[in-house]
Tab-separated table of C-alpha atoms and ligand atoms in Angstrom:
chain	number	residue	atom	x	y	z
A	117	MET	CA	-148.803	-9.605	50.613
A	118	THR	CA	-148.354	-12.685	48.431
A	119	ALA	CA	-145.867	-15.393	49.341
A	120	LEU	CA	-143.809	-14.349	46.288
A	121	ARG	CA	-143.112	-10.971	47.923
A	122	ALA	CA	-143.302	-12.132	51.570
A	123	ARG	CA	-140.457	-11.068	53.854
A	124	THR	CA	-137.917	-13.882	54.052
A	125	TRP	CA	-135.467	-14.874	56.765
A	126	TYR	CA	-132.785	-13.584	54.387
A	127	ASP	CA	-134.438	-10.132	54.310
A	128	ALA	CA	-134.582	-10.133	58.112
A	129	THR	CA	-130.897	-11.014	58.513
A	130	GLY	CA	-129.436	-9.392	55.392
A	131	ILE	CA	-126.612	-6.878	55.237
A	132	ALA	CA	-127.349	-3.393	53.879
A	133	PRO	CA	-127.895	-3.398	50.114
A	134	PRO	CA	-125.488	-1.383	47.964
A	135	ASP	CA	-126.450	2.051	46.646
A	136	THR	CA	-127.690	1.810	43.096
A	137	THR	CA	-128.580	4.408	40.487
A	138	LYS	CA	-132.030	5.995	40.553
A	139	ILE	CA	-134.074	5.800	37.377
A	140	THR	CA	-134.306	9.604	37.201
A	141	SER	CA	-130.552	9.948	36.953
A	142	ILE	CA	-130.181	7.688	33.918
A	143	THR	CA	-129.165	9.479	30.786
A	144	ARG	CA	-130.114	7.933	27.456
A	145	GLY	CA	-126.803	6.189	27.783
A	146	ASP	CA	-125.037	4.272	25.102
A	147	TYR	CA	-124.337	0.903	26.592
A	148	ASP	CA	-122.550	-2.049	25.079
A	149	VAL	CA	-124.837	-4.415	26.978
A	150	ALA	CA	-128.167	-4.014	28.781
A	151	ILE	CA	-129.041	-6.866	31.119
A	152	ILE	CA	-132.670	-7.417	32.119
A	153	GLY	CA	-132.804	-8.889	35.631
A	154	ALA	CA	-130.522	-8.511	38.686
A	155	GLY	CA	-130.541	-12.171	39.667
A	156	LEU	CA	-127.407	-14.292	39.905
A	157	ALA	CA	-127.298	-14.815	36.118
A	158	GLY	CA	-127.685	-11.095	35.380
A	159	LEU	CA	-125.184	-9.906	37.971
A	160	VAL	CA	-122.451	-12.441	37.156
A	161	SER	CA	-122.679	-11.498	33.479
A	162	ALA	CA	-122.626	-7.789	34.438
A	163	LEU	CA	-119.516	-8.259	36.582
A	164	THR	CA	-117.674	-10.291	33.940
A	165	LEU	CA	-118.574	-7.883	31.129
A	166	ALA	CA	-117.650	-4.804	33.171
A	167	GLN	CA	-114.328	-6.402	34.141
A	168	GLY	CA	-113.766	-7.031	30.426
A	169	GLY	CA	-114.188	-3.312	29.675
A	170	ALA	CA	-117.824	-3.278	28.449
A	171	ARG	CA	-120.273	-0.491	29.369
A	172	VAL	CA	-123.023	-2.390	31.141
A	173	ILE	CA	-126.416	-1.496	32.610
A	174	VAL	CA	-128.574	-3.889	34.673
A	175	LEU	CA	-132.308	-3.137	34.895
A	176	GLU	CA	-134.266	-4.811	37.683
A	177	THR	CA	-138.041	-4.727	38.264
A	178	ASP	CA	-137.714	-4.936	42.020
A	179	ARG	CA	-134.521	-5.112	44.112
A	180	ILE	CA	-131.183	-6.909	43.693
A	181	GLY	CA	-131.751	-10.604	44.394
A	182	SER	CA	-135.483	-10.226	44.968
A	183	GLY	CA	-136.153	-13.014	42.435
A	184	ALA	CA	-135.105	-16.625	43.060
A	185	SER	CA	-131.444	-15.729	43.611
A	186	GLY	CA	-131.956	-13.998	46.951
A	187	ARG	CA	-134.722	-16.237	48.336
A	188	ASN	CA	-133.594	-19.789	47.584
A	189	GLY	CA	-132.386	-22.677	49.754
A	190	GLY	CA	-128.779	-21.501	49.618
A	191	PHE	CA	-127.426	-24.900	48.486
A	192	CYS	CA	-124.538	-24.899	46.029
A	193	SER	CA	-123.497	-28.221	44.526
A	194	ALA	CA	-122.283	-29.646	41.208
A	195	GLY	CA	-124.652	-30.721	38.425
A	196	TRP	CA	-127.620	-29.193	36.609
A	197	ALA	CA	-131.375	-29.314	37.201
A	198	ALA	CA	-131.454	-32.191	34.684
A	199	GLY	CA	-129.725	-35.438	35.682
A	200	THR	CA	-126.554	-36.744	33.980
A	201	GLU	CA	-128.424	-39.429	32.036
A	202	GLN	CA	-130.986	-36.934	30.784
A	203	ILE	CA	-128.245	-34.512	29.671
A	204	THR	CA	-126.327	-37.273	27.889
A	205	GLN	CA	-129.468	-38.226	25.950
A	206	LEU	CA	-130.036	-34.592	25.045
A	207	VAL	CA	-126.560	-33.556	23.855
A	208	GLY	CA	-124.440	-36.731	23.683
A	209	PRO	CA	-121.647	-37.902	26.020
A	210	HIS	CA	-118.978	-35.460	24.851
A	211	VAL	CA	-120.961	-32.257	25.430
A	212	ALA	CA	-122.479	-33.756	28.597
A	213	LYS	CA	-118.937	-34.083	29.960
A	214	THR	CA	-118.178	-30.441	29.112
A	215	LEU	CA	-121.405	-29.318	30.795
A	216	ASP	CA	-120.559	-31.393	33.851
A	217	ALA	CA	-117.143	-29.677	34.091
A	218	LEU	CA	-118.779	-26.239	33.661
A	219	ALA	CA	-121.195	-26.984	36.519
A	220	GLN	CA	-118.273	-27.961	38.752
A	221	HIS	CA	-116.429	-24.760	37.814
A	222	GLY	CA	-119.581	-22.888	38.836
A	223	VAL	CA	-119.349	-24.356	42.354
A	224	ALA	CA	-115.648	-23.531	42.568
A	225	TRP	CA	-116.244	-19.957	41.342
A	226	MET	CA	-118.897	-19.376	44.012
A	227	ARG	CA	-116.788	-20.952	46.783
A	228	THR	CA	-113.627	-19.014	45.850
A	229	ARG	CA	-115.592	-15.752	46.016
A	230	MET	CA	-117.118	-16.582	49.370
A	231	GLU	CA	-113.765	-17.572	50.826
A	232	GLN	CA	-112.697	-13.931	50.563
A	233	SER	CA	-113.075	-12.121	53.887
A	234	ARG	CA	-115.294	-9.480	52.208
A	235	TYR	CA	-117.881	-12.233	51.725
A	236	ALA	CA	-117.897	-13.365	55.393
A	237	ALA	CA	-121.572	-12.351	55.734
A	238	CYS	CA	-122.458	-15.252	53.412
A	239	ASP	CA	-121.866	-17.680	56.336
A	240	LEU	CA	-120.598	-20.448	54.066
A	241	VAL	CA	-120.865	-23.935	55.604
A	242	GLN	CA	-119.040	-26.685	53.730
A	243	GLY	CA	-120.578	-30.116	53.045
A	244	GLU	CA	-123.779	-31.656	51.715
A	245	LEU	CA	-125.538	-34.858	52.761
A	246	ILE	CA	-127.825	-36.577	50.255
A	247	LEU	CA	-130.155	-39.071	51.891
A	248	ASP	CA	-131.703	-42.165	50.397
A	249	LEU	CA	-135.154	-43.380	51.443
A	250	ASN	CA	-135.351	-46.446	49.197
A	251	GLY	CA	-132.201	-48.474	49.851
A	252	ALA	CA	-131.028	-47.741	46.310
A	253	THR	CA	-127.501	-48.801	45.347
A	254	MET	CA	-125.108	-45.936	44.775
A	255	ASP	CA	-122.582	-45.743	41.957
A	256	ALA	CA	-118.895	-46.506	42.553
A	257	ALA	CA	-117.859	-42.840	42.636
A	258	GLU	CA	-120.160	-42.285	45.586
A	259	GLN	CA	-119.107	-45.308	47.642
A	260	ASP	CA	-116.139	-43.708	49.453
A	261	ARG	CA	-118.406	-40.989	50.736
A	262	HIS	CA	-121.143	-43.429	51.711
A	263	ILE	CA	-122.676	-43.063	55.195
A	264	ALA	CA	-124.408	-46.181	56.522
A	265	GLN	CA	-127.696	-46.083	58.449
A	266	ASP	CA	-126.057	-46.652	61.883
A	267	GLU	CA	-123.752	-43.679	61.432
A	268	LEU	CA	-126.574	-41.596	60.006
A	269	ARG	CA	-128.653	-42.150	63.134
A	270	GLN	CA	-125.890	-40.551	65.204
A	271	MET	CA	-126.440	-37.395	63.179
A	272	LEU	CA	-130.185	-37.378	62.489
A	273	SER	CA	-133.052	-38.698	64.596
A	274	ALA	CA	-135.186	-39.403	61.473
A	275	ARG	CA	-135.710	-43.157	61.093
A	276	ARG	CA	-136.814	-43.287	57.441
A	277	TYR	CA	-133.444	-42.622	55.824
A	278	LYS	CA	-131.610	-45.778	54.717
A	279	SER	CA	-128.184	-44.294	53.984
A	280	GLY	CA	-126.455	-41.136	52.855
A	281	VAL	CA	-123.727	-39.736	50.638
A	282	TYR	CA	-121.510	-36.915	51.818
A	283	THR	CA	-120.119	-34.393	49.306
A	284	PRO	CA	-117.404	-32.202	50.826
A	285	SER	CA	-117.161	-29.795	47.868
A	286	ALA	CA	-120.817	-28.691	48.121
A	287	PHE	CA	-121.865	-26.022	50.632
A	288	HIS	CA	-124.650	-23.771	51.838
A	289	PHE	CA	-124.730	-20.010	52.367
A	290	HIS	CA	-126.831	-16.820	52.744
A	291	PRO	CA	-127.841	-16.150	49.108
A	292	LEU	CA	-129.205	-12.609	49.577
A	293	ASN	CA	-126.004	-11.412	51.224
A	294	PHE	CA	-124.068	-13.015	48.392
A	295	MET	CA	-126.190	-11.114	45.850
A	296	ARG	CA	-125.661	-7.797	47.614
A	297	LEU	CA	-121.895	-8.296	47.804
A	298	LEU	CA	-121.765	-9.429	44.201
A	299	ALA	CA	-123.747	-6.336	43.136
A	300	GLN	CA	-121.220	-4.153	44.975
A	301	ASP	CA	-118.405	-5.882	43.049
A	302	ALA	CA	-120.229	-5.287	39.750
A	303	LEU	CA	-120.701	-1.604	40.662
A	304	ASN	CA	-117.021	-1.311	41.619
A	305	ALA	CA	-116.099	-2.815	38.240
A	306	GLY	CA	-118.061	-0.010	36.524
A	307	ALA	CA	-121.490	-1.562	35.885
A	308	THR	CA	-124.637	0.562	36.353
A	309	ILE	CA	-127.479	-1.140	38.265
A	310	VAL	CA	-130.972	0.331	38.351
A	311	GLU	CA	-133.562	-1.118	40.758
A	312	THR	CA	-137.363	-0.670	40.579
A	313	ALA	CA	-136.911	-0.431	36.813
A	314	PRO	CA	-139.303	-2.888	35.114
A	315	VAL	CA	-138.509	-3.223	31.428
A	316	THR	CA	-141.736	-3.110	29.420
A	317	ARG	CA	-140.432	-3.083	25.819
A	318	ILE	CA	-137.290	-4.072	23.993
A	319	ASP	CA	-137.260	-2.610	20.459
A	320	ASN	CA	-134.686	-3.660	17.908
A	321	THR	CA	-133.592	-0.632	15.848
A	322	LYS	CA	-130.972	-0.005	13.141
A	323	HIS	CA	-128.463	1.075	15.782
A	324	GLY	CA	-129.137	-1.561	18.451
A	325	PHE	CA	-131.893	-1.701	21.044
A	326	ASP	CA	-134.200	0.889	22.598
A	327	ILE	CA	-135.325	-0.296	26.004
A	328	THR	CA	-138.402	1.139	27.687
A	329	VAL	CA	-138.663	1.146	31.477
A	330	ALA	CA	-142.065	1.667	33.153
A	331	GLY	CA	-142.431	5.161	34.592
A	332	SER	CA	-139.369	6.541	32.826
A	333	PRO	CA	-139.570	8.963	29.901
A	334	THR	CA	-136.060	8.052	28.715
A	335	GLN	CA	-135.272	4.974	26.670
A	336	ILE	CA	-132.023	3.190	27.284
A	337	LYS	CA	-129.876	2.444	24.255
A	338	ALA	CA	-127.681	-0.627	24.064
A	339	ARG	CA	-125.928	-2.599	21.344
A	340	ASN	CA	-126.586	-5.978	23.020
A	341	VAL	CA	-129.348	-7.223	25.312
A	342	ILE	CA	-129.248	-10.150	27.721
A	343	THR	CA	-132.583	-11.422	29.002
A	344	ALA	CA	-131.876	-12.852	32.467
A	345	THR	CA	-135.412	-12.719	33.848
A	346	GLY	CA	-135.466	-16.207	35.421
A	347	GLY	CA	-138.978	-17.422	36.271
A	348	TYR	CA	-140.349	-13.847	36.418
A	349	MET	CA	-140.694	-13.324	32.657
A	350	GLY	CA	-143.504	-11.161	31.279
A	351	HIS	CA	-144.849	-10.158	27.861
A	352	GLU	CA	-141.749	-8.016	27.234
A	353	THR	CA	-139.690	-11.206	26.827
A	354	PRO	CA	-141.726	-13.350	24.372
A	355	PHE	CA	-138.881	-15.825	23.805
A	356	SER	CA	-138.762	-16.656	27.530
A	357	ARG	CA	-142.538	-17.086	27.699
A	358	LYS	CA	-142.408	-19.514	24.784
A	359	HIS	CA	-139.517	-21.572	26.126
A	360	PHE	CA	-139.730	-21.532	29.936
A	361	LEU	CA	-142.425	-22.319	32.466
A	362	PRO	CA	-142.450	-20.299	35.689
A	363	ILE	CA	-142.576	-22.970	38.382
A	364	ARG	CA	-143.149	-21.945	41.987
A	365	THR	CA	-141.516	-23.537	45.024
A	366	TYR	CA	-141.715	-22.989	48.790
A	367	ILE	CA	-139.557	-22.463	51.876
A	368	GLY	CA	-140.292	-22.180	55.593
A	369	VAL	CA	-138.006	-21.192	58.480
A	370	THR	CA	-138.798	-22.146	62.073
A	371	ASP	CA	-138.533	-20.000	65.176
A	372	PRO	CA	-135.124	-20.386	66.877
A	373	MET	CA	-134.811	-23.850	68.494
A	374	PRO	CA	-131.088	-24.668	68.893
A	375	GLU	CA	-131.568	-27.234	71.703
A	376	ILE	CA	-134.221	-29.154	69.779
A	377	LEU	CA	-132.023	-29.172	66.682
A	378	ASP	CA	-129.039	-30.373	68.725
A	379	GLU	CA	-131.140	-33.394	69.631
A	380	HIS	CA	-132.563	-34.184	66.187
A	381	ILE	CA	-130.358	-32.678	63.473
A	382	ARG	CA	-126.821	-32.698	64.786
A	383	CYS	CA	-125.357	-32.230	61.336
A	384	HIS	CA	-124.728	-28.703	60.054
A	385	TRP	CA	-124.327	-29.652	56.386
A	386	ALA	CA	-126.835	-28.953	53.643
A	387	ILE	CA	-129.258	-31.905	53.657
A	388	ALA	CA	-131.484	-33.173	50.837
A	389	ASP	CA	-132.997	-36.476	49.786
A	390	THR	CA	-132.804	-38.343	46.494
A	391	ARG	CA	-136.528	-38.219	45.692
A	392	ARG	CA	-137.313	-36.308	42.525
A	393	ALA	CA	-140.045	-34.464	44.447
A	394	GLY	CA	-138.173	-34.489	47.744
A	395	ASN	CA	-137.217	-31.864	50.277
A	396	TYR	CA	-134.077	-30.091	51.466
A	397	TYR	CA	-133.153	-28.488	54.752
A	398	ARG	CA	-130.349	-26.931	56.750
A	399	ARG	CA	-129.611	-25.416	60.122
A	400	LEU	CA	-129.285	-21.648	60.117
A	401	PRO	CA	-126.672	-19.776	62.177
A	402	ASP	CA	-129.299	-18.385	64.585
A	403	GLY	CA	-130.594	-21.813	65.639
A	404	ARG	CA	-133.489	-22.076	63.162
A	405	LEU	CA	-134.273	-24.771	60.606
A	406	LEU	CA	-134.816	-23.862	56.937
A	407	TRP	CA	-137.017	-26.371	55.080
A	408	GLY	CA	-137.779	-26.336	51.347
A	409	MET	CA	-140.341	-28.379	49.458
A	410	ALA	CA	-142.976	-28.743	46.735
A	411	ILE	CA	-143.698	-27.048	43.436
A	412	THR	CA	-146.821	-25.628	41.817
A	413	ALA	CA	-147.279	-24.607	38.192
A	414	PHE	CA	-150.451	-22.561	38.839
A	415	GLY	CA	-151.158	-19.832	41.393
A	416	THR	CA	-149.346	-19.267	44.680
A	417	LEU	CA	-150.072	-20.849	48.022
A	418	ASP	CA	-150.560	-18.226	50.738
A	419	THR	CA	-148.134	-18.045	53.651
A	420	THR	CA	-150.596	-19.698	56.100
A	421	ARG	CA	-150.924	-22.687	53.766
A	422	ILE	CA	-147.128	-22.852	53.261
A	423	ARG	CA	-146.565	-22.852	57.043
A	424	ALA	CA	-149.009	-25.758	57.497
A	425	MET	CA	-147.566	-27.700	54.573
A	426	ILE	CA	-143.965	-27.278	55.749
A	427	LEU	CA	-144.779	-28.354	59.312
A	428	HIS	CA	-146.626	-31.397	57.958
A	429	ASP	CA	-143.630	-32.271	55.793
A	430	ILE	CA	-141.121	-31.905	58.666
A	431	LYS	CA	-143.384	-34.101	60.818
A	432	ALA	CA	-143.292	-36.874	58.209
A	433	MET	CA	-139.523	-37.135	58.796
A	434	TYR	CA	-139.135	-35.899	62.383
A	435	PRO	CA	-142.406	-36.612	64.273
A	436	ILE	CA	-140.849	-36.385	67.749
A	437	MET	CA	-139.121	-33.122	66.901
A	438	VAL	CA	-142.401	-31.586	65.720
A	439	ALA	CA	-144.165	-32.749	68.919
A	440	GLN	CA	-141.419	-30.996	70.937
A	441	MET	CA	-141.760	-27.887	68.790
A	442	GLN	CA	-145.493	-27.792	69.349
A	443	SER	CA	-145.236	-28.195	73.115
A	444	ALA	CA	-142.645	-25.363	73.187
A	445	GLN	CA	-144.906	-23.257	70.900
A	446	ILE	CA	-142.283	-23.146	68.205
A	447	GLY	CA	-143.702	-22.705	64.737
A	448	ILE	CA	-142.791	-21.657	61.217
A	449	ASP	CA	-141.752	-18.019	61.599
A	450	PHE	CA	-141.060	-17.201	57.928
A	451	ALA	CA	-142.763	-18.684	54.860
A	452	TRP	CA	-142.294	-17.646	51.258
A	453	ALA	CA	-142.386	-18.704	47.617
A	454	GLY	CA	-140.093	-18.142	44.657
A	455	ASN	CA	-140.221	-18.732	40.906
A	456	MET	CA	-137.862	-20.874	38.878
A	457	ALA	CA	-137.642	-21.005	35.061
A	458	TYR	CA	-137.836	-24.483	33.565
A	459	ALA	CA	-137.455	-25.462	29.910
A	460	ARG	CA	-139.058	-28.779	28.953
A	461	HIS	CA	-135.717	-30.592	29.229
A	462	TYR	CA	-134.780	-28.889	32.570
A	463	MET	CA	-131.655	-27.337	30.966
A	464	PRO	CA	-131.047	-23.598	30.446
A	465	ILE	CA	-131.171	-21.800	27.116
A	466	VAL	CA	-128.042	-19.687	26.818
A	467	GLY	CA	-127.080	-17.873	23.640
A	468	ALA	CA	-128.374	-15.754	20.775
A	469	ILE	CA	-132.137	-15.518	20.255
A	470	GLY	CA	-131.784	-12.752	17.644
A	471	GLN	CA	-129.091	-10.394	16.403
A	472	ASN	CA	-127.133	-9.293	19.536
A	473	HIS	CA	-130.026	-10.438	21.748
A	474	TYR	CA	-129.254	-13.260	24.184
A	475	SER	CA	-131.144	-15.592	26.493
A	476	LEU	CA	-129.572	-16.445	29.861
A	477	ALA	CA	-132.220	-18.357	31.785
A	478	GLY	CA	-133.746	-21.731	32.649
A	479	PHE	CA	-131.601	-22.843	35.594
A	480	GLY	CA	-134.564	-24.469	37.350
A	481	GLY	CA	-133.990	-25.503	40.947
A	482	HIS	CA	-130.213	-25.787	40.530
A	483	GLY	CA	-128.987	-22.302	39.671
A	484	MET	CA	-126.430	-21.419	42.327
A	485	ASN	CA	-123.583	-23.014	40.363
A	486	THR	CA	-125.084	-23.217	36.866
A	487	ALA	CA	-126.195	-19.579	36.527
A	488	PRO	CA	-122.665	-18.234	37.185
A	489	ALA	CA	-121.117	-20.862	34.888
A	490	ALA	CA	-123.478	-19.941	32.031
A	491	ALA	CA	-123.267	-16.188	32.703
A	492	ARG	CA	-119.490	-16.247	32.528
A	493	ALA	CA	-119.589	-18.224	29.264
A	494	LEU	CA	-122.083	-15.779	27.701
A	495	ALA	CA	-120.070	-12.739	28.837
A	496	ALA	CA	-116.898	-14.282	27.371
A	497	HIS	CA	-118.755	-14.837	24.084
A	498	ILE	CA	-119.922	-11.199	23.940
A	499	LEU	CA	-116.384	-10.055	24.759
A	500	GLY	CA	-115.128	-11.952	21.698
A	501	ASP	CA	-114.424	-15.569	22.700
A	502	HIS	CA	-116.706	-17.268	20.172
A	503	ASP	CA	-115.959	-20.799	21.441
A	504	ALA	CA	-117.194	-20.002	24.943
A	505	LEU	CA	-120.821	-20.919	24.225
A	506	GLN	CA	-120.220	-24.089	22.222
A	507	ALA	CA	-121.613	-26.527	24.806
A	508	PHE	CA	-124.785	-24.464	25.272
A	509	GLN	CA	-125.405	-24.173	21.531
A	510	THR	CA	-126.125	-27.911	21.311
A	511	ILE	CA	-128.984	-27.716	23.848
A	512	PRO	CA	-132.334	-27.836	21.981
A	513	ARG	CA	-134.979	-25.109	22.429
A	514	PRO	CA	-138.365	-26.823	22.691
A	515	ARG	CA	-141.516	-24.760	23.332
A	516	VAL	CA	-143.433	-25.174	26.592
A	517	PHE	CA	-146.970	-24.529	25.260
A	518	GLY	CA	-148.202	-22.212	28.031
A	519	ARG	CA	-150.994	-23.589	30.201
A	520	LEU	CA	-150.801	-27.000	28.566
A	521	GLY	CA	-147.149	-27.220	29.594
A	522	ALA	CA	-148.041	-26.068	33.103
A	523	PHE	CA	-150.682	-28.819	33.378
A	524	ALA	CA	-148.088	-31.364	32.253
A	525	ALA	CA	-145.548	-30.052	34.820
A	526	GLU	CA	-148.055	-30.209	37.669
A	527	ALA	CA	-149.183	-33.713	36.635
A	528	THR	CA	-145.557	-34.912	36.402
A	529	TYR	CA	-144.808	-33.558	39.873
A	530	ARG	CA	-147.853	-35.309	41.372
A	531	TYR	CA	-146.927	-38.537	39.576
A	532	MET	CA	-143.365	-38.286	40.965
A	533	ARG	CA	-144.685	-37.835	44.503
A	534	VAL	CA	-146.814	-40.972	44.169
A	535	ARG	CA	-143.888	-42.879	42.633
A	536	ASP	CA	-141.537	-41.692	45.428
A	537	ALA	CA	-144.039	-42.799	48.094
A	538	LEU	CA	-144.604	-46.196	46.450
A	539	SER	CA	-140.932	-46.955	46.001
A	540	GLU	CA	-140.261	-46.019	49.636
A	541	ARG	CA	-143.098	-48.301	50.785
A	542	LEU	CA	-141.867	-51.201	48.633
A	543	SER	CA	-138.211	-50.937	49.685
B	872	FAD	C1	-137.516	-21.186	46.739
B	872	FAD	C2	-136.362	-21.573	45.847
B	872	FAD	C3	-135.353	-22.392	46.356
B	872	FAD	C4	-134.259	-22.721	45.549
B	872	FAD	N1	-133.194	-23.380	46.105
B	872	FAD	C5	-132.057	-23.533	45.392
B	872	FAD	C6	-130.887	-24.052	46.006
B	872	FAD	O1	-130.847	-24.316	47.214
B	872	FAD	N2	-129.786	-24.243	45.238
B	872	FAD	C7	-129.784	-23.940	43.892
B	872	FAD	O2	-128.757	-24.171	43.229
B	872	FAD	N3	-130.866	-23.379	43.308
B	872	FAD	C8	-131.975	-23.154	44.015
B	872	FAD	N4	-133.069	-22.561	43.440
B	872	FAD	C9	-132.962	-22.124	42.031
B	872	FAD	C10	-132.144	-20.833	41.896
B	872	FAD	O3	-132.508	-19.911	42.893
B	872	FAD	C11	-132.372	-20.245	40.491
B	872	FAD	O4	-132.061	-21.222	39.529
B	872	FAD	C12	-131.497	-19.023	40.231
B	872	FAD	O5	-131.577	-18.111	41.290
B	872	FAD	C13	-131.908	-18.379	38.928
B	872	FAD	O6	-131.216	-17.143	38.796
B	872	FAD	P1	-131.670	-16.121	37.689
B	872	FAD	O7	-130.743	-14.999	37.742
B	872	FAD	O8	-131.835	-16.851	36.393
B	872	FAD	O9	-133.172	-15.696	38.099
B	872	FAD	P2	-133.699	-14.732	39.261
B	872	FAD	O10	-132.837	-14.746	40.443
B	872	FAD	O11	-135.130	-15.087	39.460
B	872	FAD	O12	-133.567	-13.292	38.627
B	872	FAD	C14	-134.390	-12.818	37.603
B	872	FAD	C15	-134.641	-11.339	37.872
B	872	FAD	O13	-135.214	-10.744	36.711
B	872	FAD	C16	-136.068	-9.709	37.151
B	872	FAD	N5	-136.966	-9.378	36.049
B	872	FAD	C17	-137.902	-10.178	35.457
B	872	FAD	N6	-138.533	-9.489	34.477
B	872	FAD	C18	-137.988	-8.251	34.445
B	872	FAD	C19	-138.226	-7.079	33.652
B	872	FAD	N7	-139.150	-7.053	32.696
B	872	FAD	N8	-137.495	-5.975	33.896
B	872	FAD	C20	-136.546	-5.962	34.858
B	872	FAD	N9	-136.285	-7.045	35.649
B	872	FAD	C21	-136.993	-8.176	35.442
B	872	FAD	C22	-136.760	-10.341	38.352
B	872	FAD	O14	-137.347	-9.355	39.193
B	872	FAD	C23	-135.612	-11.097	39.006
B	872	FAD	O15	-134.977	-10.342	40.018
B	872	FAD	C24	-134.207	-22.254	44.194
B	872	FAD	C25	-135.237	-21.473	43.679
B	872	FAD	C26	-136.309	-21.111	44.503
B	872	FAD	C27	-137.393	-20.235	43.931
């Protein structure tokens, strides 16, 4: 089994998935909106549209949340995959401010949902710590949440971090459980969800769209289509292939080791560092450590290679902890990969790509707040609020140029790693 389909810690600890419709029981239907992809973007738009009275069907190649949305780091914080400066250059200060507010609303929307007792299985833990390795100065807004090195060392045994910034509004959670609960809400609101239903063709006809699903003799009819295929796009979604690169990234989860973690990582917040090509980690409720790192634009590393790479990366920060793990025969129990969709400017493309055909993708490595924010805006637009998409309409749509773009992405990542290492050495 490839790392992209490898069993994750989330699969092992997930709640039961909701019952969805079987492909054989679909009638031709006459849907207002067909959504391709049951990731966070697809399901939030399905929920919002169904709550607004639309007849909605979601078609998913695999299972609910089996793409990036159910196998990610589980961090939810403000901002987009692109930085504030980058966004301002792209769309100007006014729209950048609107996008910033939308991203914050995305965090609030996720938190408010998870604060409901029905979502208890998401194990939300409030707080995020961003660590600096270079002694960089932080802007004024961050100063009151600044954590100096002395205080940091009470929380983390790693010696390389110079300081940190604490963000109380960010949090971490169990993303697969969230997806399953969200799917149940969408079903309760009247949406139809079909799993193991790979869409192979989307034909535009006089009356709307005819959608072909592999292995099914019936075509699904819908007046609108949303393509929410994330980094798993195929030939059936040519727009996505032209505008997004599928970029792969990796996660490992250790065997349980609560005592070792109590000694080295006493903080239960979500933890990440400021390097562009850095890593992120968090303690899990069953005494394990989740560690995320690296990207590749070509191929997939196998799970043995991911395990070795993750352990090597943890050791670079926590050498004593890894020595203790090795003497206690504690290793990386789960290792997996996931795909993210990246446009050249790291921002999503949300809006019409043809008559009644919409793109809802490109959230990169920062989708847990941005995908719901964008999905809600797109659903509002389809339901008749034509101002809802204004901020997204100003985002350009550059092409990624297939393998050439992938080479550029891989080269940029390697360059960033070298730059990160040099700036840490020079600081
Ligand atoms: C390992 C990893 C760690 C990450 N960590 C974080 C994090 O901690 N915090 C954060 O904010 N973001 C994180 N991200 C990014 C975040 O997960 C994504 O931005 C977000 O999940 C994207 O959601 P989506 O709905 O666009 O895509 P996805 O969740 O990938 O959903 C797309 C779905 O479309 C389906 N699909 C594709 N083609 C078809 C077709 N033809 N027919 C039917 N279905 C189809 C796929 O099977 C998939 O289920 C991470 C990503 C990865 C991979």
